[in-house]
PDB file of C-alpha atoms in Angstrom:
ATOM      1  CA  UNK A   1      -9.042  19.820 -25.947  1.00  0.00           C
ATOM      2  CA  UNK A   2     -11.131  18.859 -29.433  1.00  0.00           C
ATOM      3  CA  UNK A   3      -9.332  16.449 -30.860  1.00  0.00           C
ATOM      4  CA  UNK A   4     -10.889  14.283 -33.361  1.00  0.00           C
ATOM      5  CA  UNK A   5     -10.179  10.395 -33.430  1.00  0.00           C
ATOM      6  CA  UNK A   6     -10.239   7.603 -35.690  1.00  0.00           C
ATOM      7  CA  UNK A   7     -13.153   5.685 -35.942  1.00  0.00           C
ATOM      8  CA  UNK A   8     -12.860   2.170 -33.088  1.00  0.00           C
ATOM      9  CA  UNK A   9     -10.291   4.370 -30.865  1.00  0.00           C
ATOM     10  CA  UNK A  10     -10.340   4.917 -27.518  1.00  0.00           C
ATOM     11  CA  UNK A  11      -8.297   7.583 -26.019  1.00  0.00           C
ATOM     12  CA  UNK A  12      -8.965   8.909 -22.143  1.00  0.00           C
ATOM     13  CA  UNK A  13      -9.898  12.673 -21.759  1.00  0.00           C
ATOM     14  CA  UNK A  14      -7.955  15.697 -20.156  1.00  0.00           C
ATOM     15  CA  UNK A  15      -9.603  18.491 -18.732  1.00  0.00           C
ATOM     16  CA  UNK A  16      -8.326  21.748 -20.619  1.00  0.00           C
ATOM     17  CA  UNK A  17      -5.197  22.977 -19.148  1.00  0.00           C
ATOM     18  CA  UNK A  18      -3.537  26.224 -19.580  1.00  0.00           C
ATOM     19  CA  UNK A  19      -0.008  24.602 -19.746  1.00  0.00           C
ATOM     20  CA  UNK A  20       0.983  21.728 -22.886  1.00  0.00           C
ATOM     21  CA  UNK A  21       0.140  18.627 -20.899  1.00  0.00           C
ATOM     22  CA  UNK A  22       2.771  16.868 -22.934  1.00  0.00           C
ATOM     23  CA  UNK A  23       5.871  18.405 -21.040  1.00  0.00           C
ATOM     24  CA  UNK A  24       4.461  16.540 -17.723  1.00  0.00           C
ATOM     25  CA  UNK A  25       4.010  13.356 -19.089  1.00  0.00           C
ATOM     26  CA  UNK A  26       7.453  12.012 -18.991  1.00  0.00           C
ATOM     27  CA  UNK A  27       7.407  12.597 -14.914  1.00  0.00           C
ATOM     28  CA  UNK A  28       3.683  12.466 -13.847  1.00  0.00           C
ATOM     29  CA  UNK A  29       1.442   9.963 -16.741  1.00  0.00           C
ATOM     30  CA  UNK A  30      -1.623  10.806 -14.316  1.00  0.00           C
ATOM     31  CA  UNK A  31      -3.000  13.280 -11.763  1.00  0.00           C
ATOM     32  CA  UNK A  32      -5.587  13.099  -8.768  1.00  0.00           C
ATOM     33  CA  UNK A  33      -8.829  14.908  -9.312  1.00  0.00           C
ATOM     34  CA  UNK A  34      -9.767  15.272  -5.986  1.00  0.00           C
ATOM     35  CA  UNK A  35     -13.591  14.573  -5.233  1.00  0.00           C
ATOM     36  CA  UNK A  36     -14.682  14.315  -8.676  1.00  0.00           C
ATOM     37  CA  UNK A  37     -13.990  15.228 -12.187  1.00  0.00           C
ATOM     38  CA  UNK A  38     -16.099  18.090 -14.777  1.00  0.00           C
ATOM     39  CA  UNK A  39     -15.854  17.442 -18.683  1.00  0.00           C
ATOM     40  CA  UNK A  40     -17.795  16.969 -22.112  1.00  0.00           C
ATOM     41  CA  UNK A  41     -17.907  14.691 -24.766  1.00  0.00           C
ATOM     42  CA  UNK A  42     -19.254  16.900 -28.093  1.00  0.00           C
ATOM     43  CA  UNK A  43     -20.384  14.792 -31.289  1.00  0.00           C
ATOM     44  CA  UNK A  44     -18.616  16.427 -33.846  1.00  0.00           C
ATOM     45  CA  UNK A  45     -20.347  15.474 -37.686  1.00  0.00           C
ATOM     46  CA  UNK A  46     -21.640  11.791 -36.253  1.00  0.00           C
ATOM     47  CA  UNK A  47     -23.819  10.555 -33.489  1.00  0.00           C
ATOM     48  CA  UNK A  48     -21.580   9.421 -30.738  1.00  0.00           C
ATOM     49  CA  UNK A  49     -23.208   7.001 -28.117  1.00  0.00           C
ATOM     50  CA  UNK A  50     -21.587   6.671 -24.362  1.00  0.00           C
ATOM     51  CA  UNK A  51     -22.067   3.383 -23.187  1.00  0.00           C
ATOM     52  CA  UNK A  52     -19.897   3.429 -20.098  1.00  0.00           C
ATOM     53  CA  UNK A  53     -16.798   5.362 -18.009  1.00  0.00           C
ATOM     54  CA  UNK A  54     -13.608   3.880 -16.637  1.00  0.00           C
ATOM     55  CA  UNK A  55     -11.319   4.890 -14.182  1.00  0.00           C
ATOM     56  CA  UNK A  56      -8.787   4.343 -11.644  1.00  0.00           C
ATOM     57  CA  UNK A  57      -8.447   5.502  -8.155  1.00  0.00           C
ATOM     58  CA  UNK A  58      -5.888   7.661  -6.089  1.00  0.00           C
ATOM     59  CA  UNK A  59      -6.356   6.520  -3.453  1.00  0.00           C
ATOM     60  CA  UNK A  60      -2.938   5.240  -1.268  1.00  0.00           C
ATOM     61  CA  UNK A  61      -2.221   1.562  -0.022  1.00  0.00           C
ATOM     62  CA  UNK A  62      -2.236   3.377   3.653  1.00  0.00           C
ATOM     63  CA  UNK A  63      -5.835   4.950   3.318  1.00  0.00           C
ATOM     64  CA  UNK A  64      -7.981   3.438   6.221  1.00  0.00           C
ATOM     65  CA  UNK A  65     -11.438   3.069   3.957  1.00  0.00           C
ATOM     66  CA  UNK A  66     -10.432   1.939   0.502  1.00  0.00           C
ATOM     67  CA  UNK A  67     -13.799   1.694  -0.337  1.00  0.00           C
ATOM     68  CA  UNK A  68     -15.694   5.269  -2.075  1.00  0.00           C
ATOM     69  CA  UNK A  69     -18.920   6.596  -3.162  1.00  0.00           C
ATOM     70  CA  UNK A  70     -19.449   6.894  -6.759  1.00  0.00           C
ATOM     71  CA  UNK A  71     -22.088   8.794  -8.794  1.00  0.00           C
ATOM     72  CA  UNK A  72     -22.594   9.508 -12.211  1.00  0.00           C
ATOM     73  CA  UNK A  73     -24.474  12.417 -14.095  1.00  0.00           C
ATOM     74  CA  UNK A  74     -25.440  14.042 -17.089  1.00  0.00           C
ATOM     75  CA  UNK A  75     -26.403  17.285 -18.607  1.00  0.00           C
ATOM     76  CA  UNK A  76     -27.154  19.115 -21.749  1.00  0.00           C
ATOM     77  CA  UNK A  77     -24.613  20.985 -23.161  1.00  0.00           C
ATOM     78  CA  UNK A  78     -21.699  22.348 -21.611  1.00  0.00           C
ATOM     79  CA  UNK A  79     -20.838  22.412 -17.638  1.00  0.00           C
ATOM     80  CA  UNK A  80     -19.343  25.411 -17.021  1.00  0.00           C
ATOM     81  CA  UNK A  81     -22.417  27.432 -14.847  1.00  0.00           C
ATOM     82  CA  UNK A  82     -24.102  24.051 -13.840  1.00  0.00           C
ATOM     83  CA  UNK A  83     -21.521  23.181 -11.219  1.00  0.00           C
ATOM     84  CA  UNK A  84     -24.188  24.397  -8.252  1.00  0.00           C
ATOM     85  CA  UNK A  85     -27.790  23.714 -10.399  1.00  0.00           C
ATOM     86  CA  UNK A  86     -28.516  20.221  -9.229  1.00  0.00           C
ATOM     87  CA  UNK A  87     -31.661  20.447 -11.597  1.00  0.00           C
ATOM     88  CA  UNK A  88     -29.654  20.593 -14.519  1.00  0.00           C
ATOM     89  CA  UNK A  89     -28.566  17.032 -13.708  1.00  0.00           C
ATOM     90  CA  UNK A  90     -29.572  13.436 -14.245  1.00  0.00           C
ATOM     91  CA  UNK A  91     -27.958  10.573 -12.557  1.00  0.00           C
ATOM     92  CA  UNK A  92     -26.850   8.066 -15.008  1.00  0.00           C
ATOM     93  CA  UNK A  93     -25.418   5.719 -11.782  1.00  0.00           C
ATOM     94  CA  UNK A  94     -24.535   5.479  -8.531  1.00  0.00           C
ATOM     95  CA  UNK A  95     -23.202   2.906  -6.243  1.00  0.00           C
ATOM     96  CA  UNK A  96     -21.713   2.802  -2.803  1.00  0.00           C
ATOM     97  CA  UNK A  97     -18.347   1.139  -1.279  1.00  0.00           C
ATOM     98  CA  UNK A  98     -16.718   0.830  -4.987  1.00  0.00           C
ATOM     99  CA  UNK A  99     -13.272  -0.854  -4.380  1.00  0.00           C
ATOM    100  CA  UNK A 100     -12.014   1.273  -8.159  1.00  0.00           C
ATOM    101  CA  UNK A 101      -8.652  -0.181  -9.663  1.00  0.00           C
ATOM    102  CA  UNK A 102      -5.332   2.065  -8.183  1.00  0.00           C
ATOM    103  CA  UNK A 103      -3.334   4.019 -10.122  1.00  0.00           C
ATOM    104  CA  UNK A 104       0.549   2.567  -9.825  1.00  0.00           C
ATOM    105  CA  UNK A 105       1.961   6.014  -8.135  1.00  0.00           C
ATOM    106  CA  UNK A 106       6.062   4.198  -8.735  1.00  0.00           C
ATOM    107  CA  UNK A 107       6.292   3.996 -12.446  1.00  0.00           C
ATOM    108  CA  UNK A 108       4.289   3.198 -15.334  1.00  0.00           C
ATOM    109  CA  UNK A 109       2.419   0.213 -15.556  1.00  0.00           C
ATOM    110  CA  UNK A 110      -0.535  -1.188 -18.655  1.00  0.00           C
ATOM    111  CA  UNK A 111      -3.022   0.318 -16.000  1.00  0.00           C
ATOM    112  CA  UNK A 112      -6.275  -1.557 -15.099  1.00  0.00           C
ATOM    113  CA  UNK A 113      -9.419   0.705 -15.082  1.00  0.00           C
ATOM    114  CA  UNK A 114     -12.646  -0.215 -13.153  1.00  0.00           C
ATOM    115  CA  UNK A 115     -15.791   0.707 -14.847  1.00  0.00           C
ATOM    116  CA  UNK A 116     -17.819   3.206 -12.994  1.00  0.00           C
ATOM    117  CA  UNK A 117     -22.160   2.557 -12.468  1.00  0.00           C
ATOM    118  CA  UNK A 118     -23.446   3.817 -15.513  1.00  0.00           C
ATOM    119  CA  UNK A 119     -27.295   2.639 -16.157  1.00  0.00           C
ATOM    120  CA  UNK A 120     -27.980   3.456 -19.566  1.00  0.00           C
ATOM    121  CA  UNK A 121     -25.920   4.739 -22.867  1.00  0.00           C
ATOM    122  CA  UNK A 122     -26.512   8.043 -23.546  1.00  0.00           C
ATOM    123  CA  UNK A 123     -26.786   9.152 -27.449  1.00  0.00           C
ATOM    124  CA  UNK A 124     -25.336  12.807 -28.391  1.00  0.00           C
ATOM    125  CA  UNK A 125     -26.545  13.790 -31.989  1.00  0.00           C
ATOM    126  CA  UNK A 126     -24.161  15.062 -34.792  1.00  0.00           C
ATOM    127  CA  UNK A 127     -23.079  18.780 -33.523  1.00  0.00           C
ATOM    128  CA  UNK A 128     -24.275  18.322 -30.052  1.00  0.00           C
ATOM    129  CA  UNK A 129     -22.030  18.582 -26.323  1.00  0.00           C
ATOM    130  CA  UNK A 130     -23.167  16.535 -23.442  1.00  0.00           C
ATOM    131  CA  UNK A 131     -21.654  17.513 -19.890  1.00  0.00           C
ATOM    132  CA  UNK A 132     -20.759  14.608 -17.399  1.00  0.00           C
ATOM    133  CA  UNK A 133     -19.600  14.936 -13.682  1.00  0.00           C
ATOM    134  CA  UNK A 134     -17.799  11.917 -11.818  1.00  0.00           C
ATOM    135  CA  UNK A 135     -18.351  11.873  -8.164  1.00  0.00           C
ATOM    136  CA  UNK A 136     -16.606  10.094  -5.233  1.00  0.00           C
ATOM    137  CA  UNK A 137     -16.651  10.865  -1.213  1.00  0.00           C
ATOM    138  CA  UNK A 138     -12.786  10.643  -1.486  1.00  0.00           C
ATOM    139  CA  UNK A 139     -10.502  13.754  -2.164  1.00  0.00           C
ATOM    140  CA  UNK A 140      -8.234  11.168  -4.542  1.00  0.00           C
ATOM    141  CA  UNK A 141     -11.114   9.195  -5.801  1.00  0.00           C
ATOM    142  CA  UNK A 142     -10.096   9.649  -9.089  1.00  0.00           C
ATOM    143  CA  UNK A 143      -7.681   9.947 -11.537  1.00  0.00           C
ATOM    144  CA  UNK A 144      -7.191  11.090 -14.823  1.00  0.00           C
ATOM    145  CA  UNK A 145      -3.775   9.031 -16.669  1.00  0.00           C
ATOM    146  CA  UNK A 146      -2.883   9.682 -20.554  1.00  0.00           C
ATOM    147  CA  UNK A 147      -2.989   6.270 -21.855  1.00  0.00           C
ATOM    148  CA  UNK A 148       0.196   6.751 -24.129  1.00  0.00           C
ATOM    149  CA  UNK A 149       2.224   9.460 -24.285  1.00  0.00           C
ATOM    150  CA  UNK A 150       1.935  10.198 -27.901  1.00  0.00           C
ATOM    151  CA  UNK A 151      -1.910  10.474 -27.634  1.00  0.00           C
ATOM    152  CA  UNK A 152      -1.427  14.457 -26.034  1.00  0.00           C
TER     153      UNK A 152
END
């Protein structure tokens, strides 16, 4: 989903999907990702620096451990084929028994998002992708939300 943003704005990122997001978004503004979450961030005719990732959790109120794992990585280019090549990787963070912000499951809400461990920014050159993988030891660690509807 390329989409190219004004300069200062912030927007949160959907995976491609084979379906218009949009018609969903007046019933479900989020979705779980299971253990983790595949994606890229390409630098279109500017250098684009990543200082950071923020999220929310899926986790529900009745879940025994409402604490997760989270990790963090890296790679050149894209991540489709790297999904099983650790070496490929680098670890930008990790950090263990994260208590992440929860997504309101009832209705819509100005969502809080926790910021995930992230050690250093990483700097993708005009023209370049970057792959990133998000990592948790829960299958509804995280979650992606559209931050307004009019922004699919």
């Amino acid at each position: 989903n390329a989409r190219t943003m004004p300069e200062g704005v912030c927007q949160c990122v959907s995976t491609p999907h084979a379906y218009p997001i949009n018609t969903l978004m007046p019933r479900v503004p989020f979705s779980t990702c299971w253990y983790g979450l595949f994606f890229e961030v390409r630098a279109f005719d500017q250098d684009v620096e990543v200082v950071g990732l923020h999220t929310q959790t899926g986790m529900y109120w009745r879940d025994t451990r409402d604490a997760l794992n989270v990790s963090v990585y890296t790679c050149e280019g894209e991540t489709s084929g790297k999904e099983k090549s650790k070496e490929q990787w680098q670890q930008l963070g990790t950090q263990d028994d994260v208590r992440l912000a929860r997504v309101n499951f009832t209705m819509n809400s100005n969502p809080t998002y926790a910021r995930l461990p992230f050690e250093r920014p990483v700097l993708l050159k005009a023209g370049t992708t970057r792959g990133f993988l998000i990592h948790t030891t829960h299958d509804r660690g995280i979650v992606l939300r559209a931050k307004e509807q009019g922004s699919w």
